JSON list of C-alpha atoms in Angstrom, two decimals:
[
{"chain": "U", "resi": 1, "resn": "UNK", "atom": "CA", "xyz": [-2.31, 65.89, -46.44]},
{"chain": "U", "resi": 2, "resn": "UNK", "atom": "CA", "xyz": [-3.92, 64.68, -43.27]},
{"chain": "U", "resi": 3, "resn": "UNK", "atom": "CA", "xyz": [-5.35, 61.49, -45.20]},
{"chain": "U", "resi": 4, "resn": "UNK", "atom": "CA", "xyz": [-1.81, 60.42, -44.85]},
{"chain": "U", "resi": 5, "resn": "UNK", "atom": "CA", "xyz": [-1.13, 59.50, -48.54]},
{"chain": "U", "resi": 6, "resn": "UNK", "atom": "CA", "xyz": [0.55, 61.98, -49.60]},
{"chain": "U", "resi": 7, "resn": "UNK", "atom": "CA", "xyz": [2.51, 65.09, -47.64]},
{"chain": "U", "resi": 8, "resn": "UNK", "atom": "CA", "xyz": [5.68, 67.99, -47.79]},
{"chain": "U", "resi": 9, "resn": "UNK", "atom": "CA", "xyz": [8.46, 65.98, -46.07]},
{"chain": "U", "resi": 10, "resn": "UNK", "atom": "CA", "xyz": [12.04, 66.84, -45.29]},
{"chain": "U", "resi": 11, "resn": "UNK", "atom": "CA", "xyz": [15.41, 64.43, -45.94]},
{"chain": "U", "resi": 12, "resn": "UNK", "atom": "CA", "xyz": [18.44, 64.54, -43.80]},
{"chain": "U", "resi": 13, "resn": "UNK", "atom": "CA", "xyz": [21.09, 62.32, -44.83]},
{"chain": "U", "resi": 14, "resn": "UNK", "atom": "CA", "xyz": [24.25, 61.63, -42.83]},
{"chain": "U", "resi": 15, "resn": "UNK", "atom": "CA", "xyz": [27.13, 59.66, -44.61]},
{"chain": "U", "resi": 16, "resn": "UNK", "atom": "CA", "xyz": [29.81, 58.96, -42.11]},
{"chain": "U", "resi": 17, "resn": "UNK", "atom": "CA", "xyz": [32.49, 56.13, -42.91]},
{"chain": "U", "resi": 18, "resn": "UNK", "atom": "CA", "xyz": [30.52, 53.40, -41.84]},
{"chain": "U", "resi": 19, "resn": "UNK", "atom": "CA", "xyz": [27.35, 53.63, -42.08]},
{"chain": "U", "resi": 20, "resn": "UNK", "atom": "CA", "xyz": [24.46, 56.15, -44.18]},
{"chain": "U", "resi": 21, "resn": "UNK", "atom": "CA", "xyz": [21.47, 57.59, -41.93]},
{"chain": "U", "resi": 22, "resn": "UNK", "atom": "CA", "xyz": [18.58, 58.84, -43.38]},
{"chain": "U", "resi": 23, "resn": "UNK", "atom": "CA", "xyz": [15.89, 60.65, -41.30]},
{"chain": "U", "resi": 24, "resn": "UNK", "atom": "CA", "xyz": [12.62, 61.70, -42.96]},
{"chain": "U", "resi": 25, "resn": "UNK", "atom": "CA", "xyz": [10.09, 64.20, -41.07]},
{"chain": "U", "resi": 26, "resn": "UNK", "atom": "CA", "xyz": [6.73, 64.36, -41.95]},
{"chain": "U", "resi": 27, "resn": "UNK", "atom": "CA", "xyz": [6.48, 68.44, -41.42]},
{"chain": "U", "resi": 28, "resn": "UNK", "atom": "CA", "xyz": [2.38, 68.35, -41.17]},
{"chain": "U", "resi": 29, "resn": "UNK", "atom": "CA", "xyz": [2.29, 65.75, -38.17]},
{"chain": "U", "resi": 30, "resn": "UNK", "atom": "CA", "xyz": [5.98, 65.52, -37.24]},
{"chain": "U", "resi": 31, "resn": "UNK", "atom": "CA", "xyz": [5.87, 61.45, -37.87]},
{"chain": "U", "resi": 32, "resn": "UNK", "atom": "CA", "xyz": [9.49, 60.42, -38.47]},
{"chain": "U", "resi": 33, "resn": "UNK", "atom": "CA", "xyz": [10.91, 57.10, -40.38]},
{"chain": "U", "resi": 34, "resn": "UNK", "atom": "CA", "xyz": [14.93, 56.54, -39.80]},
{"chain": "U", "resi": 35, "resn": "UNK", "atom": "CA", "xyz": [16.93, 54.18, -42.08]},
{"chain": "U", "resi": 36, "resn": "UNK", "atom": "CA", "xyz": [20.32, 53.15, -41.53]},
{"chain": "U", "resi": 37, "resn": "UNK", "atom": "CA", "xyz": [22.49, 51.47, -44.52]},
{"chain": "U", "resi": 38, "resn": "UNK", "atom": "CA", "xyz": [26.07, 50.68, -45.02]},
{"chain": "U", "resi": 39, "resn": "UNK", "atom": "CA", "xyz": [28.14, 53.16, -46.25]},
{"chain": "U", "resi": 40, "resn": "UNK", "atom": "CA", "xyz": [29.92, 52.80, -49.86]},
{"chain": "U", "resi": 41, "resn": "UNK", "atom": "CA", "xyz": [32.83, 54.57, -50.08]},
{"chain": "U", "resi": 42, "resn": "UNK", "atom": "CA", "xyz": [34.09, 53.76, -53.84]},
{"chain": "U", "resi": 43, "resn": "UNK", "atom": "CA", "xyz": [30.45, 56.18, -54.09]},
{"chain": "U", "resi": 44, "resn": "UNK", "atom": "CA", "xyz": [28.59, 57.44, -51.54]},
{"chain": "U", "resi": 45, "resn": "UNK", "atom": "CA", "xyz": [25.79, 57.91, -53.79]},
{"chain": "U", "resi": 46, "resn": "UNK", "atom": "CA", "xyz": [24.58, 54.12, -53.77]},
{"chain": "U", "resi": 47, "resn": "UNK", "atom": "CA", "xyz": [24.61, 54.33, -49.89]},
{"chain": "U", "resi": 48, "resn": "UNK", "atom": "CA", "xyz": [22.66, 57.74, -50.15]},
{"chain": "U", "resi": 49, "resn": "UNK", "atom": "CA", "xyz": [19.83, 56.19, -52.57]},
{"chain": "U", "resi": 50, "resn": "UNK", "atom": "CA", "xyz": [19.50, 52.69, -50.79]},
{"chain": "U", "resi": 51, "resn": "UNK", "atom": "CA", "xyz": [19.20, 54.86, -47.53]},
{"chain": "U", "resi": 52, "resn": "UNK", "atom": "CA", "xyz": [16.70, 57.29, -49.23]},
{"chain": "U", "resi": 53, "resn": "UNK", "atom": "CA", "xyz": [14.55, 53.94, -50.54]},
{"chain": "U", "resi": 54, "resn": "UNK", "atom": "CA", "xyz": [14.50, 52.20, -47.18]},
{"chain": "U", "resi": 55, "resn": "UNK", "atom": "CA", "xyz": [13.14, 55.36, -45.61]},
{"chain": "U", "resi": 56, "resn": "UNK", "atom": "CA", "xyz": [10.44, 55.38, -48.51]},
{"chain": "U", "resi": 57, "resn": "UNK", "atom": "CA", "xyz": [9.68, 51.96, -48.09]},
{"chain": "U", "resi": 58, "resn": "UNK", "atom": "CA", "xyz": [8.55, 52.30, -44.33]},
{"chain": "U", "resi": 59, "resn": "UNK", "atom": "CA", "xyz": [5.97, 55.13, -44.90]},
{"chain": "U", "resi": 60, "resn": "UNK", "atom": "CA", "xyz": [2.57, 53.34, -44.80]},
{"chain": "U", "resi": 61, "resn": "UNK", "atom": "CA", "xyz": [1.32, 52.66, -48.22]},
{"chain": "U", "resi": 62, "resn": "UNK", "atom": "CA", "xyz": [4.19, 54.42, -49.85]},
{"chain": "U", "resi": 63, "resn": "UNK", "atom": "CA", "xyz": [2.88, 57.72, -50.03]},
{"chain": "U", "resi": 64, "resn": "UNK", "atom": "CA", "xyz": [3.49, 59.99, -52.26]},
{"chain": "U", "resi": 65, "resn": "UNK", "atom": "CA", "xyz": [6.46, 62.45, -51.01]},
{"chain": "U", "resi": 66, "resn": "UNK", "atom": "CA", "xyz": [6.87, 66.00, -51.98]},
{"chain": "U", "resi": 67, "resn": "UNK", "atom": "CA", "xyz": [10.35, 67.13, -50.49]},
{"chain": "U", "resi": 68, "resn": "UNK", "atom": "CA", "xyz": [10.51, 70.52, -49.43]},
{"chain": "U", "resi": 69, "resn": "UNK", "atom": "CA", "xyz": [13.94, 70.07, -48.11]},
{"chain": "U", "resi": 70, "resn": "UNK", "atom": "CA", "xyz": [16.98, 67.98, -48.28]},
{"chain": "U", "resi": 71, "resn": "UNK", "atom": "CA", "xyz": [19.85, 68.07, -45.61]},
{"chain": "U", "resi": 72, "resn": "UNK", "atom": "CA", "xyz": [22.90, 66.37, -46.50]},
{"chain": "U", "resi": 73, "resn": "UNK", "atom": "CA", "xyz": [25.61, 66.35, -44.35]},
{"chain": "U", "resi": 74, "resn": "UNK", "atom": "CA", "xyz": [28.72, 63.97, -44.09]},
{"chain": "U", "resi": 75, "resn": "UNK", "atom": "CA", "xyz": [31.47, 62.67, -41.29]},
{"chain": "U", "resi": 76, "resn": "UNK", "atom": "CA", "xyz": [33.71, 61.16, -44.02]},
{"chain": "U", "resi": 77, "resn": "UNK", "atom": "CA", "xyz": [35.70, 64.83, -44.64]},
{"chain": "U", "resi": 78, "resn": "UNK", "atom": "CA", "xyz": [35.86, 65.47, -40.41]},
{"chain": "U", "resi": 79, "resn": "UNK", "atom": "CA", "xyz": [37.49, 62.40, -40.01]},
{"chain": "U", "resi": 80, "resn": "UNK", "atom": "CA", "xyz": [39.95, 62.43, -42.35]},
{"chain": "U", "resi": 81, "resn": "UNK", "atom": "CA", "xyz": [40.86, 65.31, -41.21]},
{"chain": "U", "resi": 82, "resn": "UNK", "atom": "CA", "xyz": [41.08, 63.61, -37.30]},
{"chain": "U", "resi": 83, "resn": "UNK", "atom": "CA", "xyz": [43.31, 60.38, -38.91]},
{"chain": "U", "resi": 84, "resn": "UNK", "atom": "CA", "xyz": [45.00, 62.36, -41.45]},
{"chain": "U", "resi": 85, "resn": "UNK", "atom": "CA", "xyz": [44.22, 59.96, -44.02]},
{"chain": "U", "resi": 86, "resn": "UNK", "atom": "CA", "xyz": [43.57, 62.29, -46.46]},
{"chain": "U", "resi": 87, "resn": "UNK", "atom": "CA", "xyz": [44.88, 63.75, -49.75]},
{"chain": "U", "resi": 88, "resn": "UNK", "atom": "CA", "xyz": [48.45, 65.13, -50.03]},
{"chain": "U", "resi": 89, "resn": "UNK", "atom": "CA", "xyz": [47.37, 68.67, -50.46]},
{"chain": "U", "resi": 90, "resn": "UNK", "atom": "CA", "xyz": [48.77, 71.95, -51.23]},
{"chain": "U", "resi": 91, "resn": "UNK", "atom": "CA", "xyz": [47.46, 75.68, -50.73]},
{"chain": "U", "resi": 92, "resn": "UNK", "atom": "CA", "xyz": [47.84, 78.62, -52.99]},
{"chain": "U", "resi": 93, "resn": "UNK", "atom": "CA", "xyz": [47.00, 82.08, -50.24]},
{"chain": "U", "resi": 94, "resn": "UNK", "atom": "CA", "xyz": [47.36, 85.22, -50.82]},
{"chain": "U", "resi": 95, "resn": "UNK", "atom": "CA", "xyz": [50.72, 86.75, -50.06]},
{"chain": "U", "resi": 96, "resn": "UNK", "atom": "CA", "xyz": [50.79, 87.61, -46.27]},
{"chain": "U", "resi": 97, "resn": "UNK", "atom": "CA", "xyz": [48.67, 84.45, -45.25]},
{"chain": "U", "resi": 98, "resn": "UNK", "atom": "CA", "xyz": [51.34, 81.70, -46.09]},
{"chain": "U", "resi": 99, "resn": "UNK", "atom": "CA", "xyz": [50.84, 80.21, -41.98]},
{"chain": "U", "resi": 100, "resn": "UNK", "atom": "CA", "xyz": [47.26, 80.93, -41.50]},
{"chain": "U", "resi": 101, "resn": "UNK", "atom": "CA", "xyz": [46.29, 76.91, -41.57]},
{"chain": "U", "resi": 102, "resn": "UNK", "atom": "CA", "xyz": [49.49, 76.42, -39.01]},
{"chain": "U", "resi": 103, "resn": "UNK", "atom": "CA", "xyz": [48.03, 79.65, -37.02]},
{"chain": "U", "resi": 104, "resn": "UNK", "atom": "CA", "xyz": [44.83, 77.96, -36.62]},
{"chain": "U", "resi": 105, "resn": "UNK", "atom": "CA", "xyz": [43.36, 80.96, -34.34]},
{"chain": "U", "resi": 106, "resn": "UNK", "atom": "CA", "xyz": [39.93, 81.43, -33.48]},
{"chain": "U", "resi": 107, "resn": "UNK", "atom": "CA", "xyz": [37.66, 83.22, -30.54]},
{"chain": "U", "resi": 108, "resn": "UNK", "atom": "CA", "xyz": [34.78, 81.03, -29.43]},
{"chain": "U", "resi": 109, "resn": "UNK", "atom": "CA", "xyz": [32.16, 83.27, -27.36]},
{"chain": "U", "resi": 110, "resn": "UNK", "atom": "CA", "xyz": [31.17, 81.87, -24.36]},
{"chain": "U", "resi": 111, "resn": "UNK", "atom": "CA", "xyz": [30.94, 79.05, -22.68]},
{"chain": "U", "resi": 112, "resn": "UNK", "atom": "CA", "xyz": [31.22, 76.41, -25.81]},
{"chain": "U", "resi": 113, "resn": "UNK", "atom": "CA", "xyz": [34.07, 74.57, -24.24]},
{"chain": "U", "resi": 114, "resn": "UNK", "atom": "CA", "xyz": [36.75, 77.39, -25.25]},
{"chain": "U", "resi": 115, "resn": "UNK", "atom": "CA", "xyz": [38.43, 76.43, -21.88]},
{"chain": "U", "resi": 116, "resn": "UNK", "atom": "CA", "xyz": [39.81, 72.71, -23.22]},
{"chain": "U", "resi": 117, "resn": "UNK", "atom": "CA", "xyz": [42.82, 72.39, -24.67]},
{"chain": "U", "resi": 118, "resn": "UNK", "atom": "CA", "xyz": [43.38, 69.91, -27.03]},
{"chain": "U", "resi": 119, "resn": "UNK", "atom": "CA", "xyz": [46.65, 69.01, -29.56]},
{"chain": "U", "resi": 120, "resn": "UNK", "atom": "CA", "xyz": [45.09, 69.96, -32.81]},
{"chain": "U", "resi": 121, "resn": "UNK", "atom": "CA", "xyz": [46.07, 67.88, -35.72]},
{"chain": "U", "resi": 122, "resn": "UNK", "atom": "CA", "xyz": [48.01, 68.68, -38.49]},
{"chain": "U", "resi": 123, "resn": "UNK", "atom": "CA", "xyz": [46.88, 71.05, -41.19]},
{"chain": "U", "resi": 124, "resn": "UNK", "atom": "CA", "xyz": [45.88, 69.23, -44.37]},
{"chain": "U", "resi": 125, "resn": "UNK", "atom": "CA", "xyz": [48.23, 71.25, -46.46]},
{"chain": "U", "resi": 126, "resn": "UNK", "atom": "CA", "xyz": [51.45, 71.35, -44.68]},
{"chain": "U", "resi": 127, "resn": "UNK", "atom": "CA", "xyz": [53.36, 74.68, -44.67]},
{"chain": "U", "resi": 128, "resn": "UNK", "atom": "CA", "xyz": [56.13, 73.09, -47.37]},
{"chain": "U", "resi": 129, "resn": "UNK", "atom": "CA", "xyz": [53.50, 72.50, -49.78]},
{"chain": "U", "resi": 130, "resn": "UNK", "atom": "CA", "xyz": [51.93, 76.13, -49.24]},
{"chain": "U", "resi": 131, "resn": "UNK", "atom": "CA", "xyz": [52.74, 78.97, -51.84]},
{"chain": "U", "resi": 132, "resn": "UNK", "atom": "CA", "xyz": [51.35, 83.03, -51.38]},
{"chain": "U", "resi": 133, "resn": "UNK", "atom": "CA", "xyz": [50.21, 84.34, -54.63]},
{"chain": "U", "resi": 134, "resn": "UNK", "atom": "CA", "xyz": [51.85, 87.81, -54.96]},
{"chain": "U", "resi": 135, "resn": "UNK", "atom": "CA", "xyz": [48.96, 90.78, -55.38]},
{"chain": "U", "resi": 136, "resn": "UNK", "atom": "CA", "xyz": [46.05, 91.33, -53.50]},
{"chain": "U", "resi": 137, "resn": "UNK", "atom": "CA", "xyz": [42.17, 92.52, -54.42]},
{"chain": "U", "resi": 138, "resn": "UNK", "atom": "CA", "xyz": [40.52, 94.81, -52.01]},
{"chain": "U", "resi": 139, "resn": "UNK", "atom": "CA", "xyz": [36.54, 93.96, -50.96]},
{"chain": "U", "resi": 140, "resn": "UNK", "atom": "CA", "xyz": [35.55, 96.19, -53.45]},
{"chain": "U", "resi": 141, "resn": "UNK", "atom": "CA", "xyz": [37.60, 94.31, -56.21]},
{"chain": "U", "resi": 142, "resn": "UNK", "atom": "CA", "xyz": [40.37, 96.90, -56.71]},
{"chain": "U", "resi": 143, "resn": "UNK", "atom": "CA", "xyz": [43.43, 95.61, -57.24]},
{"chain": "U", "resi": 144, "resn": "UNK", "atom": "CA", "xyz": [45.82, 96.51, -55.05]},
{"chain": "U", "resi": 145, "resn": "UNK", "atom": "CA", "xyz": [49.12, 95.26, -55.44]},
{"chain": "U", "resi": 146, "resn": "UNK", "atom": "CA", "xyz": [49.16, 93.74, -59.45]},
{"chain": "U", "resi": 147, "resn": "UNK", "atom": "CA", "xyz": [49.98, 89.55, -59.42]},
{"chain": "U", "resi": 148, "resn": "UNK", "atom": "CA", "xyz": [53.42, 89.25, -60.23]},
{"chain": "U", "resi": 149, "resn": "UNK", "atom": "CA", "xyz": [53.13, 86.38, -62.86]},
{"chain": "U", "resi": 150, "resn": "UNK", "atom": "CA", "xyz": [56.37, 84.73, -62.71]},
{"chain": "U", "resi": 151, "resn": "UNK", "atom": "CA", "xyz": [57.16, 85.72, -59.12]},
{"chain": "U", "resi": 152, "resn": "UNK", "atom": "CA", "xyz": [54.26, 83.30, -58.81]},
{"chain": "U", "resi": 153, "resn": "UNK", "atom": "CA", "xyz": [55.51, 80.33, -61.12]},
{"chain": "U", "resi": 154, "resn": "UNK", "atom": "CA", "xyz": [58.71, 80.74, -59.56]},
{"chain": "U", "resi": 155, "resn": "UNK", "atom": "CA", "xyz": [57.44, 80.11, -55.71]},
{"chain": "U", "resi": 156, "resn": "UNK", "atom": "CA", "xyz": [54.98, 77.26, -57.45]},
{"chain": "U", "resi": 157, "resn": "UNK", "atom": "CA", "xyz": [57.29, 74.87, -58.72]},
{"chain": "U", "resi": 158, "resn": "UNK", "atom": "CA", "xyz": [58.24, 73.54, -55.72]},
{"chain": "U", "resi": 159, "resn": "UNK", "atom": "CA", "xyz": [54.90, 72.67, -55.28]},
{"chain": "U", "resi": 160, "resn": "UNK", "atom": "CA", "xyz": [54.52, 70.84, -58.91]},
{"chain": "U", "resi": 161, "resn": "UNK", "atom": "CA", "xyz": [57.66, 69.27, -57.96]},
{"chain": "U", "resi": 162, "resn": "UNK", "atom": "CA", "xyz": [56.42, 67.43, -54.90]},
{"chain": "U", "resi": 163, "resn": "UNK", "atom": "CA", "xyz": [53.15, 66.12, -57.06]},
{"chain": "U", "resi": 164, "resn": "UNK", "atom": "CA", "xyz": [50.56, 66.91, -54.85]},
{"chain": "U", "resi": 165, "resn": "UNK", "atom": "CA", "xyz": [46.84, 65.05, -54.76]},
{"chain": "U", "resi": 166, "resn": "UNK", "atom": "CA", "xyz": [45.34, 68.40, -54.89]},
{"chain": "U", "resi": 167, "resn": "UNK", "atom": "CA", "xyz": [45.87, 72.25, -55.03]},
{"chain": "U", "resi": 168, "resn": "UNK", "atom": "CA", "xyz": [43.58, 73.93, -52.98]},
{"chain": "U", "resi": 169, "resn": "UNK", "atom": "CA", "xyz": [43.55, 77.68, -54.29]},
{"chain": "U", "resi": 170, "resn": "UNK", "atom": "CA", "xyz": [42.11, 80.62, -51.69]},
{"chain": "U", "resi": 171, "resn": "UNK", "atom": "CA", "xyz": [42.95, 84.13, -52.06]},
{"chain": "U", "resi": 172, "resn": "UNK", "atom": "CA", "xyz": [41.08, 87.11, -49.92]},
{"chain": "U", "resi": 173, "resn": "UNK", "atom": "CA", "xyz": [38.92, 88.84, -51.66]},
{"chain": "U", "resi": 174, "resn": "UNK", "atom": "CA", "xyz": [38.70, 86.62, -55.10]},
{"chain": "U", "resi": 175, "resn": "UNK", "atom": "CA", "xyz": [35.00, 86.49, -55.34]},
{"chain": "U", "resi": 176, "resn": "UNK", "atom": "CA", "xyz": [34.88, 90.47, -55.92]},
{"chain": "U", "resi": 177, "resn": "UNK", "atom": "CA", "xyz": [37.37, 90.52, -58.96]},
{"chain": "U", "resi": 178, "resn": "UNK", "atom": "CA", "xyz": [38.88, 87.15, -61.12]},
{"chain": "U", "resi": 179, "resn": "UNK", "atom": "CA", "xyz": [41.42, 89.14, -62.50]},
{"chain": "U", "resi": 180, "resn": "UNK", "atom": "CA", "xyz": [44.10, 87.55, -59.82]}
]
């Protein structure tokens, strides 16, 4: 690797609204190349790959790249979250944890600027277009109180009935039992 041709590199890729950045490192000698292309947001993948080819295209004689790692990582989702330009989007929760997006708690340790207060914007799914699945699975993928089919259709038609862009569905403990 030290003849500079060829090498184990790692990708980070940053999409944000406007503009794509790509960063390669050269891990062996810690070279870098940066590449900065518009972003395309009909598909972010042609912004991605005419990002990752600029990058290429400014190592000296093209050499060959072995990726050992590739960070992606994207502004688009934070900020429309911050405009609230988003989807119209509803939540199925498990019964109990109907306000926990309007709750919005958290404990930051330390000094990582827990101390400002700022007006937090509004969840994405509203609590209107939020519905608790009755029953709940333990961490150990008991079940402990049986879903209540039609209890559950009932509270979700509202929700069908206002047409939403997407259902978002998150219920504790779902990963340790499908049955709910």
């Amino acid at each position: 690797m030290s003849d500079g041709t060829s090498g184990v590199y790692r990708l980070g890729v940053d999409v944000g609204g406007t503009f794509t950045d790509c960063l390669l490192l050269e891990q062996e000698t810690g070279r870098t190349w940066r590449a900065k292309t518009p972003s395309t947001p009909a598909d972010q993948s042609v912004g991605v790959l005419k990002g990752v080819d600029e990058v290429l295209d400014k190592i000296p004689d093209r050499a060959t790249v072995e990726l050992y790692a590739v960070n992606h990582g994207t502004t688009v989702g934070t900020n429309a979250i911050l405009e609230q330009k988003g989807a119209k989007v509803a939540l199925i929760t498990t019964e109990g944890y109907q306000q926990v997006l309007q709750t919005r708690r958290s404990n930051i340790p330390g000094g990582l600027a827990g101390w400002i207060l700022w007006k937090k914007p509004e969840p994405l799914a509203p609590l209107e277009l939020t519905v608790q699945a009755p029953g709940r699975i333990a961490t150990d993928g008991k079940e402990l109180r049986p879903f209540d089919e039609a209890e559950f259709l009932a509270r979700l038609k509202p929700i069908i009935d206002a047409k939403p862009d997407s259902i978002t569905v998150s219920l504790l403990n779902s990963f340790a039992n499908p049955l709910q």
